[in-house]
CSV table of C-alpha atoms and ligand atoms in Angstrom, one decimal:
chain,number,residue,atom,x,y,z
Q,16,MET,CA,-3.2,-28.5,-8.3
Q,17,LEU,CA,-1.3,-29.6,-5.3
Q,18,LEU,CA,-2.4,-27.6,-2.2
Q,19,THR,CA,0.2,-25.8,-0.1
Q,20,LYS,CA,0.0,-25.9,3.7
Q,21,GLN,CA,-1.7,-22.6,3.7
Q,22,PHE,CA,-4.6,-23.9,1.5
Q,23,GLN,CA,-4.7,-27.2,3.3
Q,24,GLU,CA,-5.4,-25.3,6.5
Q,25,ALA,CA,-8.1,-23.3,4.8
Q,26,SER,CA,-9.7,-26.5,3.3
Q,27,ASP,CA,-11.3,-27.0,6.8
Q,28,VAL,CA,-13.4,-24.0,6.2
Q,29,LEU,CA,-14.6,-25.3,2.8
Q,30,GLU,CA,-15.3,-28.7,4.2
Q,31,GLN,CA,-17.4,-27.3,7.0
Q,32,ILE,CA,-19.5,-25.2,4.6
Q,33,GLU,CA,-20.0,-28.3,2.3
Q,34,ARG,CA,-21.2,-30.3,5.3
Q,35,TYR,CA,-24.1,-28.0,5.5
Q,36,GLY,CA,-25.0,-28.7,1.9
Q,37,TYR,CA,-23.5,-25.6,0.3
Q,38,ASP,CA,-20.7,-25.1,-2.3
Q,39,ALA,CA,-17.5,-23.4,-1.4
Q,40,TYR,CA,-14.4,-22.6,-3.4
Q,41,PHE,CA,-11.1,-20.7,-3.1
Q,42,VAL,CA,-11.4,-17.9,-5.4
Q,43,GLY,CA,-9.6,-14.9,-7.1
Q,44,GLY,CA,-6.1,-13.7,-6.4
Q,45,CYS,CA,-5.1,-16.6,-4.1
Q,46,VAL,CA,-5.7,-19.2,-6.8
Q,47,ARG,CA,-3.8,-17.0,-9.4
Q,48,ASP,CA,-1.0,-16.6,-7.0
Q,49,LEU,CA,-0.9,-20.4,-6.2
Q,50,LEU,CA,-0.5,-21.1,-9.9
Q,51,LEU,CA,2.2,-18.5,-10.1
Q,52,ARG,CA,3.9,-19.8,-7.0
Q,53,ARG,CA,3.7,-16.4,-5.7
Q,54,LYS,CA,3.4,-15.5,-2.0
Q,55,ILE,CA,-0.3,-15.6,-1.2
Q,56,GLY,CA,-1.9,-12.5,0.3
Q,57,ASP,CA,-5.3,-13.4,1.6
Q,58,ILE,CA,-7.2,-16.6,1.0
Q,59,ASP,CA,-10.6,-15.6,-0.2
Q,60,ILE,CA,-13.5,-18.0,-0.3
Q,61,ALA,CA,-16.7,-17.9,-2.4
Q,62,THR,CA,-19.8,-19.9,-1.3
Q,63,SER,CA,-23.5,-20.5,-2.2
Q,64,ALA,CA,-24.2,-20.2,1.5
Q,65,PRO,CA,-25.8,-16.9,2.4
Q,66,PRO,CA,-24.0,-14.7,5.1
Q,67,ASP,CA,-26.4,-15.6,7.9
Q,68,VAL,CA,-25.7,-19.3,7.4
Q,69,ILE,CA,-22.0,-18.7,7.5
Q,70,GLN,CA,-22.5,-16.8,10.7
Q,71,GLN,CA,-24.3,-19.9,12.1
Q,72,ILE,CA,-21.8,-22.4,10.9
Q,73,PHE,CA,-18.7,-20.7,12.4
Q,74,SER,CA,-18.3,-19.5,15.9
Q,75,LYS,CA,-15.9,-16.6,15.2
Q,76,VAL,CA,-17.3,-14.5,12.4
Q,77,ILE,CA,-16.9,-10.8,11.8
Q,78,PRO,CA,-19.6,-9.2,9.6
Q,79,VAL,CA,-17.4,-6.8,7.6
Q,80,GLY,CA,-19.5,-6.2,4.5
Q,81,LEU,CA,-22.9,-7.9,5.0
Q,82,GLU,CA,-24.5,-5.8,2.2
Q,83,HIS,CA,-22.0,-7.3,-0.2
Q,84,GLY,CA,-22.3,-10.8,1.2
Q,85,THR,CA,-18.9,-10.7,2.9
Q,86,VAL,CA,-18.0,-12.0,6.4
Q,87,ILE,CA,-14.6,-12.8,7.8
Q,88,VAL,CA,-14.3,-16.2,9.4
Q,89,ARG,CA,-11.6,-16.8,12.0
Q,90,HIS,CA,-10.4,-20.4,11.9
Q,91,ASN,CA,-7.2,-21.7,13.6
Q,92,HIS,CA,-6.0,-18.2,14.1
Q,93,GLN,CA,-6.3,-17.3,10.4
Q,94,SER,CA,-8.8,-15.0,8.8
Q,95,TYR,CA,-10.7,-15.8,5.7
Q,96,GLU,CA,-13.0,-13.5,3.7
Q,97,VAL,CA,-16.0,-15.6,2.8
Q,98,THR,CA,-18.3,-14.0,0.2
Q,99,THR,CA,-21.6,-15.4,-1.0
Q,100,PHE,CA,-21.8,-16.0,-4.8
Q,101,ARG,CA,-23.1,-12.8,-6.2
Q,102,VAL,CA,-23.5,-10.6,-9.3
Q,103,ASP,CA,-23.4,-6.8,-9.1
Q,104,ASP,CA,-26.5,-5.0,-10.3
Q,105,ASP,CA,-26.1,-1.7,-12.2
Q,106,TYR,CA,-23.0,0.3,-11.4
Q,107,SER,CA,-25.0,3.4,-12.2
Q,108,ASP,CA,-22.8,5.8,-10.2
Q,109,GLN,CA,-19.7,3.9,-11.4
Q,110,ARG,CA,-18.5,3.8,-7.9
Q,111,HIS,CA,-20.3,1.2,-6.0
Q,112,PRO,CA,-22.7,-1.5,-7.3
Q,113,ASP,CA,-26.2,-0.3,-6.6
Q,114,SER,CA,-27.0,-3.5,-5.0
Q,115,VAL,CA,-25.8,-7.0,-5.2
Q,116,GLN,CA,-27.8,-10.0,-5.9
Q,117,PHE,CA,-26.8,-13.3,-4.5
Q,118,VAL,CA,-26.8,-16.2,-7.0
Q,119,GLN,CA,-26.6,-20.0,-6.9
Q,120,THR,CA,-23.6,-20.9,-8.9
Q,121,ILE,CA,-19.8,-20.2,-8.9
Q,122,ASP,CA,-20.0,-19.7,-12.7
Q,123,GLN,CA,-22.2,-16.6,-12.4
Q,124,ASP,CA,-19.9,-15.3,-9.6
Q,125,LEU,CA,-16.8,-15.7,-11.7
Q,126,LYS,CA,-18.3,-13.8,-14.6
Q,127,ARG,CA,-18.5,-10.6,-12.6
Q,128,ARG,CA,-14.8,-10.6,-11.9
Q,129,ASP,CA,-12.4,-8.2,-13.5
Q,130,PHE,CA,-9.7,-10.2,-15.3
Q,131,THR,CA,-9.4,-13.8,-16.6
Q,132,ILE,CA,-6.4,-14.3,-14.2
Q,133,ASN,CA,-8.6,-13.3,-11.3
Q,134,ALA,CA,-11.7,-15.3,-12.3
Q,135,LEU,CA,-10.4,-18.7,-11.2
Q,136,ALA,CA,-11.9,-20.9,-8.5
Q,137,MET,CA,-10.5,-24.0,-6.9
Q,138,ASP,CA,-12.2,-26.7,-4.8
Q,139,ARG,CA,-10.7,-28.3,-1.8
Q,140,SER,CA,-9.3,-31.2,-3.8
Q,141,GLY,CA,-7.3,-28.7,-6.0
Q,142,ASN,CA,-9.6,-28.9,-9.1
Q,143,ILE,CA,-9.6,-25.6,-10.8
Q,144,ILE,CA,-12.7,-24.0,-12.5
Q,145,ASP,CA,-11.5,-21.8,-15.3
Q,146,LEU,CA,-14.3,-20.5,-17.6
Q,147,PHE,CA,-12.3,-17.8,-19.3
Q,148,ASN,CA,-8.9,-19.4,-20.0
Q,149,GLY,CA,-7.4,-17.7,-17.0
Q,150,GLN,CA,-4.7,-20.3,-16.6
Q,151,GLU,CA,-3.6,-19.9,-20.2
Q,152,ASP,CA,-3.4,-16.1,-19.7
Q,153,ILE,CA,-1.4,-16.7,-16.5
Q,154,ARG,CA,1.0,-18.9,-18.5
Q,155,ASN,CA,1.4,-16.3,-21.2
Q,156,GLY,CA,1.5,-13.4,-18.7
Q,157,ILE,CA,-1.5,-11.6,-20.0
Q,158,ILE,CA,-4.1,-9.4,-18.5
Q,159,ARG,CA,-7.4,-9.6,-20.2
Q,160,THR,CA,-10.9,-8.5,-19.1
Q,161,VAL,CA,-13.6,-11.1,-18.6
Q,162,GLY,CA,-16.0,-10.2,-21.4
Q,163,ASN,CA,-16.1,-6.9,-23.3
Q,164,GLY,CA,-13.4,-4.6,-22.0
Q,165,TYR,CA,-15.2,-1.4,-22.9
Q,166,GLU,CA,-18.3,-2.5,-20.9
Q,167,ARG,CA,-16.3,-3.8,-18.0
Q,168,PHE,CA,-14.3,-0.7,-17.6
Q,169,MET,CA,-17.5,1.5,-18.0
Q,170,GLU,CA,-19.1,-0.5,-15.3
Q,171,ASP,CA,-16.3,0.1,-12.9
Q,172,PRO,CA,-13.5,2.4,-14.2
Q,173,LEU,CA,-11.3,1.5,-11.2
Q,174,ARG,CA,-10.5,-1.7,-13.1
Q,175,ILE,CA,-8.4,0.5,-15.5
Q,176,ILE,CA,-6.0,1.3,-12.5
Q,177,ARG,CA,-6.3,-2.3,-11.3
Q,178,ALA,CA,-5.2,-3.6,-14.7
Q,179,LEU,CA,-2.1,-1.3,-14.4
Q,180,ARG,CA,-1.4,-2.5,-10.8
Q,181,PHE,CA,-1.6,-6.2,-11.9
Q,182,SER,CA,0.9,-5.5,-14.6
Q,183,SER,CA,3.1,-3.8,-12.1
Q,184,GLN,CA,2.8,-6.6,-9.6
Q,185,LEU,CA,3.0,-9.6,-12.0
Q,186,GLY,CA,5.0,-8.1,-14.9
Q,187,PHE,CA,2.2,-9.1,-17.3
Q,188,SER,CA,1.3,-7.5,-20.6
Q,189,LEU,CA,-2.1,-6.0,-21.3
Q,190,GLU,CA,-3.9,-7.7,-24.0
Q,191,GLU,CA,-4.5,-5.4,-27.0
Q,192,ASP,CA,-8.3,-5.1,-26.8
Q,193,THR,CA,-8.1,-4.6,-23.1
Q,194,LEU,CA,-5.5,-1.8,-23.6
Q,195,ASP,CA,-7.6,-0.2,-26.3
Q,196,ALA,CA,-10.7,-0.2,-24.0
Q,197,MET,CA,-8.6,1.3,-21.1
Q,198,ARG,CA,-7.6,4.1,-23.3
Q,199,ALA,CA,-11.1,4.6,-24.6
Q,200,VAL,CA,-12.7,4.8,-21.1
Q,201,SER,CA,-9.8,6.4,-19.2
Q,202,ASN,CA,-11.7,9.7,-18.6
Q,203,GLU,CA,-14.2,7.8,-16.5
Q,204,ILE,CA,-11.5,7.5,-13.8
Q,205,GLU,CA,-12.6,11.0,-12.7
Q,206,THR,CA,-15.8,9.6,-11.4
Q,207,ILE,CA,-14.2,7.2,-8.9
Q,208,ALA,CA,-13.7,7.8,-5.2
Q,209,MET,CA,-10.2,9.0,-4.6
Q,210,GLU,CA,-9.7,6.5,-1.7
Q,211,ARG,CA,-10.1,3.6,-4.1
Q,212,ILE,CA,-7.7,5.2,-6.6
Q,213,VAL,CA,-5.0,5.6,-3.9
Q,214,GLN,CA,-5.3,2.0,-2.7
Q,215,GLU,CA,-4.7,0.7,-6.2
Q,216,THR,CA,-2.0,3.3,-7.0
Q,217,ALA,CA,-0.1,2.4,-3.9
Q,218,LYS,CA,-0.1,-1.2,-4.9
Q,219,PHE,CA,1.0,-0.1,-8.4
Q,220,PHE,CA,4.1,1.7,-7.1
Q,221,ALA,CA,4.9,-1.2,-4.8
Q,222,GLY,CA,4.8,-3.8,-7.6
Q,223,SER,CA,8.0,-5.8,-8.4
Q,224,TYR,CA,7.6,-5.0,-12.0
Q,225,VAL,CA,6.8,-1.3,-11.6
Q,226,ASN,CA,8.7,-0.4,-14.8
Q,227,THR,CA,6.4,-2.7,-16.8
Q,228,GLY,CA,3.5,-1.1,-15.1
Q,229,MET,CA,4.8,2.4,-15.7
Q,230,TYR,CA,5.2,1.6,-19.4
Q,231,TYR,CA,1.4,1.0,-19.6
Q,232,PHE,CA,0.6,3.8,-17.2
Q,233,LYS,CA,2.1,6.2,-19.7
Q,234,MET,CA,0.6,4.5,-22.6
Q,235,VAL,CA,-2.9,4.8,-21.3
Q,236,ASN,CA,-2.2,8.4,-20.3
Q,237,ILE,CA,-4.3,8.3,-17.2
Q,238,VAL,CA,-2.4,11.3,-15.7
Q,239,LYS,CA,-4.9,13.4,-17.6
Q,240,HIS,CA,-7.6,12.2,-15.2
Q,241,LEU,CA,-5.8,12.2,-11.9
Q,242,PRO,CA,-5.6,15.2,-9.5
Q,243,ILE,CA,-2.3,17.3,-9.5
Q,244,LEU,CA,-0.8,15.1,-12.2
Q,245,GLN,CA,-3.3,16.5,-14.7
Q,246,GLU,CA,-1.9,20.0,-14.2
Q,247,HIS,CA,1.7,18.9,-13.9
Q,248,PRO,CA,2.1,16.0,-16.3
Q,249,HIS,CA,5.9,16.5,-16.3
Q,250,ILE,CA,5.9,15.0,-12.8
Q,251,ILE,CA,5.5,11.6,-14.4
Q,252,LYS,CA,7.7,12.4,-17.4
Q,253,ARG,CA,10.5,13.3,-15.0
Q,254,LEU,CA,10.4,10.1,-13.0
Q,255,PRO,CA,13.7,8.1,-12.9
Q,256,ARG,CA,14.1,5.8,-15.9
Q,257,GLU,CA,14.5,2.8,-13.6
Q,258,LEU,CA,11.8,2.9,-10.9
Q,259,ILE,CA,12.3,0.9,-7.7
Q,260,PRO,CA,9.2,-0.5,-5.9
Q,261,LEU,CA,8.1,1.7,-3.0
Q,262,THR,CA,6.2,0.0,-0.3
Q,263,SER,CA,4.4,2.9,1.2
Q,264,PHE,CA,2.3,5.6,-0.5
Q,265,GLY,CA,4.1,8.1,1.7
Q,266,ALA,CA,7.3,7.3,-0.2
Q,267,VAL,CA,5.5,7.7,-3.5
Q,268,MET,CA,4.3,11.2,-2.5
Q,269,ALA,CA,7.8,12.1,-1.4
Q,270,LEU,CA,9.2,11.1,-4.8
Q,271,LEU,CA,6.5,13.0,-6.7
Q,272,HIS,CA,7.0,16.0,-4.5
Q,273,PHE,CA,10.7,15.9,-5.1
Q,274,ASN,CA,10.1,16.0,-8.8
Q,275,GLU,CA,8.0,19.1,-8.5
Q,276,PRO,CA,8.6,21.0,-5.2
Q,277,GLY,CA,6.0,23.6,-6.2
Q,278,VAL,CA,3.3,21.1,-5.2
Q,279,THR,CA,3.6,20.6,-1.4
Q,280,ILE,CA,3.0,17.4,0.4
Q,281,GLN,CA,0.2,19.1,2.1
Q,282,GLU,CA,-1.5,19.6,-1.4
Q,283,TRP,CA,-0.7,16.0,-2.4
Q,284,ALA,CA,-2.2,14.6,0.8
Q,285,GLY,CA,-5.3,16.8,0.5
Q,286,GLN,CA,-6.1,16.2,-3.1
Q,287,TRP,CA,-5.3,12.4,-3.0
Q,288,ARG,CA,-7.3,12.1,0.4
Q,289,CYS,CA,-4.5,10.5,2.3
Q,290,SER,CA,-4.5,9.7,6.0
Q,291,ASN,CA,-2.4,11.8,8.3
Q,292,LYS,CA,-0.1,8.9,8.9
Q,293,ILE,CA,0.7,8.7,5.2
Q,294,LYS,CA,1.2,12.4,5.1
Q,295,TYR,CA,3.7,12.4,8.0
Q,296,GLU,CA,5.5,9.5,6.5
Q,297,ALA,CA,5.9,11.5,3.3
Q,298,GLU,CA,7.0,14.6,5.1
Q,299,ALA,CA,9.6,12.6,7.2
Q,300,LEU,CA,11.0,11.0,4.0
Q,301,ASN,CA,11.1,14.3,2.3
Q,302,GLU,CA,13.0,16.0,5.1
Q,303,ALA,CA,15.4,13.0,5.2
Q,304,LEU,CA,16.0,13.4,1.4
Q,305,VAL,CA,16.7,17.1,1.8
Q,306,HIS,CA,19.0,16.4,4.7
Q,307,TYR,CA,20.7,13.6,2.7
Q,308,GLN,CA,21.4,15.9,-0.3
Q,309,HIS,CA,23.4,18.2,2.0
Q,310,ASN,CA,25.0,15.8,4.6
Q,311,GLY,CA,24.8,12.3,3.2
Q,312,LEU,CA,23.7,9.5,5.3
Q,313,ASP,CA,24.1,10.5,8.9
Q,314,ARG,CA,22.8,9.6,12.3
Q,315,CYS,CA,20.1,12.3,12.2
Q,316,ILE,CA,18.4,10.7,9.2
Q,317,VAL,CA,18.4,7.2,10.8
Q,318,TYR,CA,17.2,8.7,14.2
Q,319,ARG,CA,14.3,10.5,12.6
Q,320,LEU,CA,12.9,7.9,10.3
Q,321,TYR,CA,10.9,4.9,11.5
Q,322,ALA,CA,12.6,1.6,10.7
Q,323,ASP,CA,9.8,0.5,8.4
Q,324,CYS,CA,10.7,3.5,6.2
Q,325,TYR,CA,14.4,2.4,5.7
Q,326,SER,CA,14.0,0.4,2.6
Q,327,ASP,CA,11.8,3.0,0.9
Q,328,PHE,CA,14.4,5.7,1.8
Q,329,ALA,CA,17.1,3.6,0.3
Q,330,ALA,CA,15.1,3.2,-2.9
Q,331,LEU,CA,14.4,6.9,-3.1
Q,332,VAL,CA,18.1,7.7,-2.6
Q,333,LYS,CA,19.0,5.3,-5.4
Q,334,MET,CA,16.4,6.7,-7.8
Q,335,LEU,CA,17.0,10.3,-7.1
Q,336,PHE,CA,20.8,10.5,-6.4
Q,337,ASP,CA,22.0,7.1,-7.7
Q,338,ASP,CA,23.6,6.5,-4.4
Q,339,THR,CA,23.7,3.1,-2.6
Q,340,VAL,CA,22.3,3.2,0.9
Q,341,THR,CA,21.0,-0.1,2.3
Q,342,ARG,CA,18.5,-0.9,4.9
Q,343,ASP,CA,21.2,-2.8,6.7
Q,344,MET,CA,23.5,0.2,6.8
Q,345,MET,CA,20.6,2.2,8.3
Q,346,LYS,CA,19.8,-0.6,10.8
Q,347,GLN,CA,23.5,-0.7,11.9
Q,348,ILE,CA,23.6,3.1,12.4
Q,349,ASN,CA,20.4,2.8,14.4
Q,350,HIS,CA,21.9,0.2,16.7
Q,351,SER,CA,24.8,2.5,17.5
Q,352,LEU,CA,22.5,5.5,18.3
Q,353,PRO,CA,22.9,6.6,21.9
Q,354,ILE,CA,19.2,7.4,22.2
Q,355,GLN,CA,16.1,6.3,20.3
Q,356,SER,CA,13.8,9.2,21.2
Q,357,LYS,CA,13.7,12.4,23.2
Q,358,LYS,CA,12.4,10.4,26.1
Q,359,ASP,CA,15.7,8.8,26.4
Q,360,ILE,CA,17.6,12.0,27.2
Q,361,VAL,CA,18.5,11.8,30.9
Q,362,ILE,CA,17.4,15.4,31.6
Q,363,ASN,CA,14.1,16.9,31.0
Q,364,GLY,CA,12.5,20.4,31.1
Q,365,MET,CA,12.1,20.3,34.9
Q,366,ASP,CA,15.8,19.5,35.4
Q,367,LEU,CA,16.7,22.5,33.3
Q,368,ARG,CA,14.5,24.8,35.2
Q,369,ARG,CA,16.0,23.5,38.5
Q,370,ALA,CA,19.5,23.9,37.2
Q,371,PHE,CA,18.9,27.5,36.1
Q,372,PRO,CA,16.5,28.9,38.8
Q,373,ASP,CA,17.3,32.4,37.7
Q,374,LYS,CA,15.9,32.0,34.3
Q,375,THR,CA,12.2,32.2,33.8
Q,376,ALA,CA,10.5,29.3,32.1
Q,377,GLY,CA,10.0,29.9,28.4
Q,378,PRO,CA,10.7,28.7,24.9
Q,379,TRP,CA,14.4,28.4,25.7
Q,380,ILE,CA,13.7,25.0,27.5
Q,381,GLY,CA,12.3,23.4,24.3
Q,382,LYS,CA,15.1,24.9,22.2
Q,383,ALA,CA,17.7,23.7,24.5
Q,384,LEU,CA,16.3,20.2,24.6
Q,385,ASN,CA,16.1,20.0,20.8
Q,386,GLU,CA,19.8,21.1,20.5
Q,387,ILE,CA,20.8,18.6,23.2
Q,388,GLU,CA,19.0,15.9,21.3
Q,389,LYS,CA,20.8,16.7,18.2
Q,390,GLN,CA,24.2,16.8,19.8
Q,391,VAL,CA,23.6,13.6,21.7
Q,392,VAL,CA,22.4,11.8,18.5
Q,393,LEU,CA,25.5,13.0,16.6
Q,394,GLY,CA,27.7,11.7,19.3
Q,395,HIS,CA,29.1,15.2,20.2
Q,396,LEU,CA,27.7,15.1,23.6
Q,397,SER,CA,27.3,12.2,26.0
Q,398,ASN,CA,23.9,11.4,27.5
Q,399,ASP,CA,24.9,12.0,31.0
Q,400,LYS,CA,23.3,14.5,33.4
Q,401,ASN,CA,26.4,16.4,34.4
Q,402,ALA,CA,27.8,16.5,30.9
Q,403,LEU,CA,24.5,17.8,29.6
Q,404,LYS,CA,24.2,20.5,32.4
Q,405,GLU,CA,27.8,21.6,31.7
Q,406,TRP,CA,27.2,21.8,28.0
Q,407,ILE,CA,24.1,23.9,28.6
Q,408,LYS,CA,25.9,26.3,30.8
Q,409,TRP,CA,28.4,27.1,28.1
Q,410,ASN,CA,26.0,27.0,25.1
Q,411,LEU,CA,22.8,28.3,26.5
Q,412,HIS,CA,23.3,31.9,25.2
Q,413,GLU,CA,23.0,30.4,21.6
Q,414,THR,CA,19.6,28.9,22.2
Q,415,ASP,CA,18.4,31.7,24.4
Z,511,LIG,P1,-4.2,-9.0,-4.0
Z,511,LIG,O1,-3.3,-10.2,-3.9
Z,511,LIG,O2,-3.4,-7.8,-4.3
Z,511,LIG,O3,-5.2,-8.8,-2.9
Z,511,LIG,P2,-6.5,-9.8,-5.5
Z,511,LIG,O4,-6.6,-10.4,-6.9
Z,511,LIG,O5,-6.9,-10.6,-4.3
Z,511,LIG,O6,-5.0,-9.3,-5.4
Z,511,LIG,P3,-8.4,-8.0,-4.6
Z,511,LIG,O7,-8.5,-6.5,-4.8
Z,511,LIG,O8,-8.2,-8.4,-3.2
Z,511,LIG,O9,-7.3,-8.4,-5.6
Z,511,LIG,O10,-9.8,-8.6,-5.1
Z,511,LIG,C1,-10.1,-9.9,-4.9
Z,511,LIG,C2,-10.8,-10.5,-6.1
Z,511,LIG,O11,-12.1,-9.8,-6.2
Z,511,LIG,C3,-10.1,-10.2,-7.5
Z,511,LIG,O12,-9.2,-11.3,-7.7
Z,511,LIG,C4,-11.2,-10.2,-8.4
Z,511,LIG,O13,-11.6,-11.5,-8.8
Z,511,LIG,C5,-12.4,-9.5,-7.7
Z,511,LIG,N1,-12.4,-8.1,-7.8
Z,511,LIG,C6,-11.9,-7.2,-6.9
Z,511,LIG,N2,-12.2,-5.9,-7.3
Z,511,LIG,C7,-12.9,-6.0,-8.4
Z,511,LIG,C8,-13.5,-5.1,-9.4
Z,511,LIG,N3,-13.4,-3.8,-9.1
Z,511,LIG,N4,-14.2,-5.6,-10.4
Z,511,LIG,C9,-14.4,-6.9,-10.6
Z,511,LIG,N5,-13.8,-7.9,-9.8
Z,511,LIG,C10,-13.1,-7.4,-8.7
Z,512,LIG,MG1,-6.9,-10.0,-2.3
């Protein structure tokens, strides 16, 4: 396989490790994506060198997961995850391997990996090690477990959701035995930490082939084992026929909430253990959708949403209302906004108090500023000290 520039740069790292007498390979998703000519996420490296040796070889090393044999090596301003060849011991709690055991050969390391398409390694000359016909499965677009599906899914049920997310990302089919095993073991999903489920589910909804993924998602019927969805299976049934990929999980929650307003975003975020950041994003998108339903795309929506939400908002509008809003339209509106945030308003609370010395300080100040903000954003009022004061004089009774 011909190495792309990204891999050529990373070859230095392999070469350095080899110079110390150890083996090192590119491994997993990066090899798969190179073969698929897909954009490479991270370049992961597997090596026979133990983590302490890697720490000695390279000057910039971040020990991120020493107990699993993983360190990050910084080289030429790039980060590489370097993991010592290992096998996972018993997955007795089905969440985390009890312990890992370092091994000597890449063959053993590849065997522990989830799917044949992910169990590929490549040396720095571009030779591929493929013990489970992963290249053939890539050519045929098939997701198949390495070894017995039932055992591999029992070992770590998260792999069930991973299989779905790879079908959504790659548009691949699930091989029949793999699919049967997923169905047979699906109840074990309930034993996995929610944080791991959310990570994979977010990637699932972001996949370019999310409709293929959803076909299998429904077939495996995993909603029975996921919080909230198990009590409200119609949320998935009611999803639009044509899903559009959503890049953030906040957008996914906004979509699911829209399908069943009886379940609040607060509840989603709580039961799906989401960060506050994701929760706020979901709330902002939800408010924008409700506003859109009544007013269409106006300046208020664009003003309130962060620019990195625009494409998700556009996707949600298309799915829920079959309207076309584009990120570019939103960017253009954003450029024309007179202010970008409250801070840009030329008067503040102090100014208001000074302008109206007879009034005692109170909630009227905040209310007045909110109303001013809205009127300025909508272009009904210019962001100019005198104009604002004049406007307040005439309108204050309303916000009093
Ligand atoms: P992406 O491009 O989305 O990062 P990826 O294939 O690199 O895809 P990761 O979750 O980053 O996926 O995992 C890296 C590799 O580690 C996988 O390709 C696979 O070989 C292995 N792997 C990860 N999680 C598991 C798991 N739960 N069970 C077995 N192997 C796993
Ligand atoms: Mg990866």
